[in-house]
């Protein structure tokens, strides 16, 4: 396993992040525990979850599964850098969502109970809250940190401007501020390169890509279809994306075949090669999928391959290829 620092913090995390959103809805508790044990065996120490993951409407199921895994002992909690999130509704009543000081306090306490732990290593805002002032948010987070209930803070789905707002507000309070941002980022969705990545690099915020294979479309969906294998990318939104970009996906899979590598592993390796990326979130449903993901750490994409991928999946902007955010300029 490869490790890196999370943003400008001193926290060391694995370059692959175990996503747990499947735990409960798609992966049984027993299999979820097996996957987490297997992740530790591989050296993956960074686990990501959220209070809303699991069965609807209340969520919380995934955190409970993780909590029961921690309770089995064996140093499982101590070996894990634990990240969870706050923002989305956890009920129908007022103040059961978003980022008011009241909801932050209640949500953090509830996550701690479900996870069976005394602290959260990385507490992330699942979305920006335009209606709550940053002074209120950072004060609520500061209280959690002083209480020892949260060590670091992060964001998810923030624009570059939101990162700047958050960090400047934290600076006035002499607070560390954000150390991580979770954004959708993959070969087919590169919009974060225009503003989010430059802002994150400038402020020392590590970027953690979610949906690194664009809902399975970059995971060898066409090859799996030919072989009669089930594929997440062949249904729902993945099917719509595939229908629109089929020729590009065919060319991508052909390029991966020339390299002798699985498309999913190439997609992860490309993200690992991007400046400012801490590590992509992998969401295995089985131990076998987890095992396969580690291949991405051993793939080195040379300049010719990176150029070929840029040609298939062009960088965004009016003038793509220029250093962002100047890619806006013409």
Coordinates of C-alpha atoms in Angstrom, one line a residue:
X1 CA 0.0 0.0 0.0
X2 CA 1.1 3.6 -0.7
X3 CA 0.4 6.3 1.8
X4 CA 0.3 10.1 1.7
X5 CA -0.6 13.0 3.9
X6 CA -4.2 14.2 3.9
X7 CA -3.9 17.7 2.5
X8 CA -1.6 19.9 4.6
X9 CA -2.4 18.0 7.8
X10 CA 0.0 15.5 9.5
X11 CA -2.5 12.7 9.1
X12 CA -1.2 9.7 7.0
X13 CA -3.8 7.9 4.9
X14 CA -3.8 5.1 2.3
X15 CA -4.0 6.2 -1.4
X16 CA -7.1 4.0 -1.8
X17 CA -10.1 5.0 0.3
X18 CA -12.6 2.3 1.2
X19 CA -16.1 3.6 0.5
X20 CA -18.8 1.9 2.5
X21 CA -22.0 3.1 0.8
X22 CA -22.9 -0.4 -0.4
X23 CA -22.8 -1.8 3.2
X24 CA -26.3 -2.6 4.1
X25 CA -28.3 -1.9 0.9
X26 CA -26.2 -4.1 -1.4
X27 CA -23.6 -6.0 0.8
X28 CA -24.6 -8.0 3.8
X29 CA -23.2 -7.1 7.2
X30 CA -21.1 -10.3 7.3
X31 CA -19.7 -9.6 3.9
X32 CA -19.1 -5.9 4.9
X33 CA -17.1 -7.0 7.9
X34 CA -15.1 -9.4 5.7
X35 CA -14.3 -6.5 3.2
X36 CA -13.2 -4.2 6.0
X37 CA -10.9 -6.9 7.4
X38 CA -9.5 -7.5 4.0
X39 CA -8.9 -3.8 3.5
X40 CA -6.8 -3.7 6.7
X41 CA -4.9 -6.8 5.4
X42 CA -4.0 -4.8 2.3
X43 CA -3.0 -1.7 4.3
X44 CA -6.0 0.4 3.5
X45 CA -6.5 2.5 6.6
X46 CA -8.9 5.2 5.3
X47 CA -12.6 4.4 5.5
X48 CA -15.3 6.7 4.3
X49 CA -19.0 6.6 5.2
X50 CA -21.9 9.0 5.9
X51 CA -24.7 9.3 8.4
X52 CA -27.3 8.9 5.6
X53 CA -25.9 5.7 4.1
X54 CA -28.0 2.6 4.5
X55 CA -31.7 1.9 4.5
X56 CA -34.1 4.8 4.1
X57 CA -35.7 6.9 5.4
X58 CA -33.5 7.4 8.5
X59 CA -30.2 6.1 7.2
X60 CA -27.6 5.3 9.8
X61 CA -27.5 1.6 8.9
X62 CA -24.0 1.7 7.4
X63 CA -22.5 3.5 10.4
X64 CA -24.1 0.8 12.6
X65 CA -22.5 -2.0 10.6
X66 CA -19.1 -0.3 10.9
X67 CA -19.7 0.2 14.6
X68 CA -20.4 -3.4 15.2
X69 CA -17.2 -4.3 13.2
X70 CA -15.2 -2.0 15.5
X71 CA -16.8 -3.7 18.5
X72 CA -15.3 -7.0 17.5
X73 CA -11.9 -5.6 18.7
X74 CA -8.5 -6.6 17.4
X75 CA -7.4 -3.0 17.1
X76 CA -9.9 -2.4 14.2
X77 CA -10.8 1.1 15.4
X78 CA -7.2 2.1 16.1
X79 CA -6.1 1.0 12.7
X80 CA -8.8 3.0 10.9
X81 CA -8.8 6.7 9.9
X82 CA -12.6 7.1 10.1
X83 CA -14.5 9.7 8.0
X84 CA -18.2 10.3 8.0
X85 CA -20.5 13.2 6.9
X86 CA -23.2 15.6 8.0
X87 CA -25.8 17.6 6.1
X88 CA -28.4 15.5 4.5
X89 CA -31.8 14.9 6.2
X90 CA -31.9 12.3 9.0
X91 CA -35.6 12.9 9.7
X92 CA -38.6 15.0 8.7
X93 CA -38.5 17.5 11.5
X94 CA -36.9 21.0 11.4
X95 CA -33.2 21.1 12.3
X96 CA -32.6 17.4 11.2
X97 CA -30.5 18.4 8.2
X98 CA -28.0 21.0 6.9
X99 CA -25.3 22.8 8.9
X100 CA -26.9 24.7 11.7
X101 CA -24.9 24.4 15.0
X102 CA -27.8 22.5 16.5
X103 CA -27.9 19.9 13.7
X104 CA -24.1 19.5 13.6
X105 CA -24.1 18.8 17.4
X106 CA -26.9 16.3 17.2
X107 CA -25.7 14.6 14.1
X108 CA -22.1 14.2 15.4
X109 CA -23.4 12.7 18.7
X110 CA -25.7 10.3 16.8
X111 CA -22.9 9.2 14.5
X112 CA -20.6 8.6 17.4
X113 CA -23.3 6.3 19.0
X114 CA -23.9 4.4 15.8
X115 CA -20.1 4.0 15.2
X116 CA -19.4 3.0 18.8
X117 CA -16.4 5.3 19.0
X118 CA -15.4 8.3 21.0
X119 CA -14.2 10.3 18.1
X120 CA -14.4 10.9 14.3
X121 CA -11.2 11.4 12.6
X122 CA -12.5 13.4 9.6
X123 CA -16.0 15.0 9.8
X124 CA -17.2 16.2 6.4
X125 CA -19.9 18.6 5.2
X126 CA -21.8 16.5 2.7
X127 CA -22.8 19.7 0.8
X128 CA -22.4 23.5 1.2
X129 CA -25.1 25.3 3.2
X130 CA -25.7 28.7 1.8
X131 CA -28.1 29.7 4.6
X132 CA -25.8 29.1 7.5
X133 CA -23.0 31.6 8.2
X134 CA -19.5 30.2 8.3
X135 CA -18.9 31.7 11.7
X136 CA -21.7 29.4 13.0
X137 CA -20.4 26.4 11.2
X138 CA -16.8 26.8 12.3
X139 CA -17.8 27.6 15.9
X140 CA -19.8 24.4 16.1
X141 CA -16.9 22.4 14.6
X142 CA -14.5 24.1 17.0
X143 CA -16.5 23.0 20.0
X144 CA -16.5 19.4 18.7
X145 CA -12.7 19.5 18.3
X146 CA -12.2 21.0 21.8
X147 CA -14.3 18.2 23.1
X148 CA -12.1 15.7 21.4
X149 CA -15.0 14.3 19.4
X150 CA -13.6 15.3 15.9
X151 CA -10.0 15.7 14.9
X152 CA -10.2 17.1 11.3
X153 CA -12.8 18.6 9.0
X154 CA -13.6 18.3 5.4
X155 CA -16.1 19.1 2.7
X156 CA -17.9 17.3 -0.2
X157 CA -19.3 18.6 -3.4
X158 CA -17.9 22.1 -2.8
X159 CA -17.1 24.5 -5.6
X160 CA -13.7 26.2 -5.6
X161 CA -15.4 29.4 -4.3
X162 CA -16.9 27.5 -1.4
X163 CA -13.5 26.1 -0.5
X164 CA -12.1 29.7 -0.5
X165 CA -14.9 31.0 1.6
X166 CA -14.5 28.2 4.2
X167 CA -10.8 28.6 4.4
X168 CA -10.8 32.4 4.7
X169 CA -13.5 32.2 7.4
X170 CA -11.4 29.5 9.3
X171 CA -8.3 31.7 9.0
X172 CA -10.0 34.6 10.9
X173 CA -10.7 32.2 13.7
X174 CA -7.1 30.8 13.6
X175 CA -8.6 27.4 12.9
X176 CA -7.1 24.7 10.7
X177 CA -10.1 24.6 8.5
X178 CA -10.6 22.0 5.7
X179 CA -8.1 19.3 5.1
X180 CA -10.1 17.4 2.5
X181 CA -12.7 17.8 -0.2
X182 CA -14.7 15.0 -1.8
X183 CA -15.6 15.7 -5.4
X184 CA -17.0 13.6 -8.3
X185 CA -13.9 13.2 -10.5
X186 CA -13.1 10.7 -13.2
X187 CA -12.0 10.6 -16.8
X188 CA -15.5 11.4 -18.0
X189 CA -16.1 14.1 -15.4
X190 CA -13.2 16.5 -15.1
X191 CA -14.9 19.7 -14.2
X192 CA -13.1 19.9 -10.8
X193 CA -9.9 20.6 -12.7
X194 CA -11.1 24.1 -13.6
X195 CA -11.6 25.5 -10.1
X196 CA -11.8 22.9 -7.3
X197 CA -8.4 21.3 -7.8
X198 CA -6.6 24.7 -8.1
X199 CA -8.4 26.0 -5.0
X200 CA -7.7 22.8 -3.1
X201 CA -4.0 22.8 -4.0
X202 CA -3.7 26.5 -3.0
X203 CA -5.3 25.9 0.4
X204 CA -3.6 22.6 1.1
X205 CA -6.8 20.6 0.9
X206 CA -6.5 17.0 -0.3
X207 CA -9.0 15.9 -3.0
X208 CA -10.8 12.6 -2.6
X209 CA -12.6 11.6 -5.8
X210 CA -15.9 9.8 -5.5
X211 CA -17.4 7.9 -8.4
X212 CA -13.9 7.3 -9.9
X213 CA -15.3 5.0 -12.6
X214 CA -18.3 7.2 -13.4
X215 CA -20.9 4.8 -12.1
X216 CA -19.2 1.7 -13.5
X217 CA -19.1 3.0 -17.1
X218 CA -15.2 3.1 -16.9
X219 CA -15.1 -0.3 -15.3
X220 CA -15.1 -2.4 -18.5
X221 CA -18.8 -2.3 -19.0
X222 CA -18.7 -3.3 -22.7
X223 CA -16.4 -6.2 -22.1
X224 CA -18.5 -7.4 -19.3
X225 CA -21.6 -7.2 -21.4
X226 CA -20.0 -9.3 -24.2
X227 CA -19.0 -11.9 -21.5
X228 CA -22.5 -12.0 -20.0
X229 CA -21.3 -10.5 -16.7
X230 CA -23.3 -8.2 -14.6
X231 CA -22.2 -4.6 -14.6
X232 CA -23.3 -1.6 -12.6
X233 CA -22.5 0.7 -15.6
X234 CA -25.1 -1.1 -17.8
X235 CA -28.2 0.1 -15.9
X236 CA -29.7 3.3 -14.7
X237 CA -27.7 6.5 -15.2
X238 CA -24.8 4.4 -16.3
X239 CA -26.8 3.0 -19.2
X240 CA -27.8 6.6 -20.3
X241 CA -24.1 7.7 -20.2
X242 CA -23.0 4.6 -22.1
X243 CA -25.6 5.2 -24.8
X244 CA -24.3 8.8 -25.3
X245 CA -20.6 8.0 -25.2
X246 CA -20.4 4.4 -26.5
X247 CA -17.8 5.0 -29.1
X248 CA -15.5 6.8 -26.6
X249 CA -16.0 3.9 -24.1
X250 CA -15.2 1.4 -26.8
X251 CA -12.0 3.3 -27.7
X252 CA -11.1 3.5 -24.0
X253 CA -11.5 -0.3 -23.4
X254 CA -9.5 -1.0 -26.6
X255 CA -6.7 1.2 -25.2
X256 CA -6.8 -0.6 -21.9
X257 CA -6.7 -3.9 -23.7
X258 CA -3.5 -2.8 -25.6
X259 CA -2.0 -2.0 -22.2
X260 CA -3.0 -5.4 -20.9
X261 CA -4.9 -3.8 -18.0
X262 CA -8.4 -3.8 -16.7
X263 CA -10.3 -0.5 -17.5
X264 CA -11.3 -0.1 -13.9
X265 CA -7.6 -0.2 -12.8
X266 CA -6.6 2.2 -15.5
X267 CA -9.3 4.7 -14.4
X268 CA -8.1 4.5 -10.8
X269 CA -4.4 4.8 -11.8
X270 CA -5.2 7.9 -13.9
X271 CA -6.7 9.6 -10.8
X272 CA -3.7 8.6 -8.7
X273 CA -1.5 10.4 -11.2
X274 CA -3.4 13.7 -10.8
X275 CA -1.7 16.5 -8.8
X276 CA -3.6 17.2 -5.6
X277 CA -5.5 13.9 -5.5
X278 CA -5.1 12.1 -2.1
X279 CA -6.8 8.9 -3.2
X280 CA -10.0 7.8 -5.0
X281 CA -12.9 6.2 -3.1
X282 CA -13.4 2.5 -4.1
X283 CA -16.8 1.0 -3.2
X284 CA -16.4 -2.8 -3.5
X285 CA -19.4 -5.0 -3.1
X286 CA -17.2 -8.1 -2.7
X287 CA -13.7 -8.9 -1.4
X288 CA -12.7 -9.9 -4.9
X289 CA -13.5 -6.4 -6.2
X290 CA -11.5 -5.0 -3.4
X291 CA -8.5 -7.2 -4.1
X292 CA -8.6 -6.3 -7.8
X293 CA -8.5 -2.5 -7.1
X294 CA -5.0 -2.7 -5.6
X295 CA -3.7 -3.3 -9.1
X296 CA -4.2 0.4 -9.8
X297 CA -1.3 1.2 -7.4
X298 CA 1.1 -0.7 -9.6
X299 CA 0.2 0.9 -12.9
X300 CA 2.3 3.7 -14.2
X301 CA 0.8 5.6 -17.1
X302 CA 3.5 7.1 -19.3
X303 CA 3.1 10.4 -21.2
X304 CA 1.9 8.8 -24.3
X305 CA -0.9 6.9 -22.5
X306 CA -1.8 10.1 -20.6
X307 CA -2.0 12.0 -23.8
X308 CA -4.2 9.3 -25.4
X309 CA -6.5 9.5 -22.4
X310 CA -6.7 13.3 -22.7
X311 CA -7.6 12.9 -26.4
X312 CA -10.4 10.5 -25.5
X313 CA -11.6 12.4 -22.5
X314 CA -10.6 16.1 -23.1
X315 CA -10.0 18.4 -20.1
X316 CA -12.8 21.0 -19.7
X317 CA -12.7 24.6 -20.5
X318 CA -12.4 27.0 -23.4
X319 CA -8.7 26.4 -23.7
X320 CA -8.2 22.8 -22.3
X321 CA -4.7 21.8 -21.5
X322 CA -3.6 25.1 -20.0
X323 CA -3.0 25.2 -16.3
X324 CA -6.3 25.7 -14.5
X325 CA -8.0 28.0 -13.8
X326 CA -6.6 29.7 -16.9
X327 CA -8.3 27.1 -19.0
X328 CA -11.3 29.4 -18.9
X329 CA -9.3 32.0 -20.8
X330 CA -9.2 32.2 -24.6

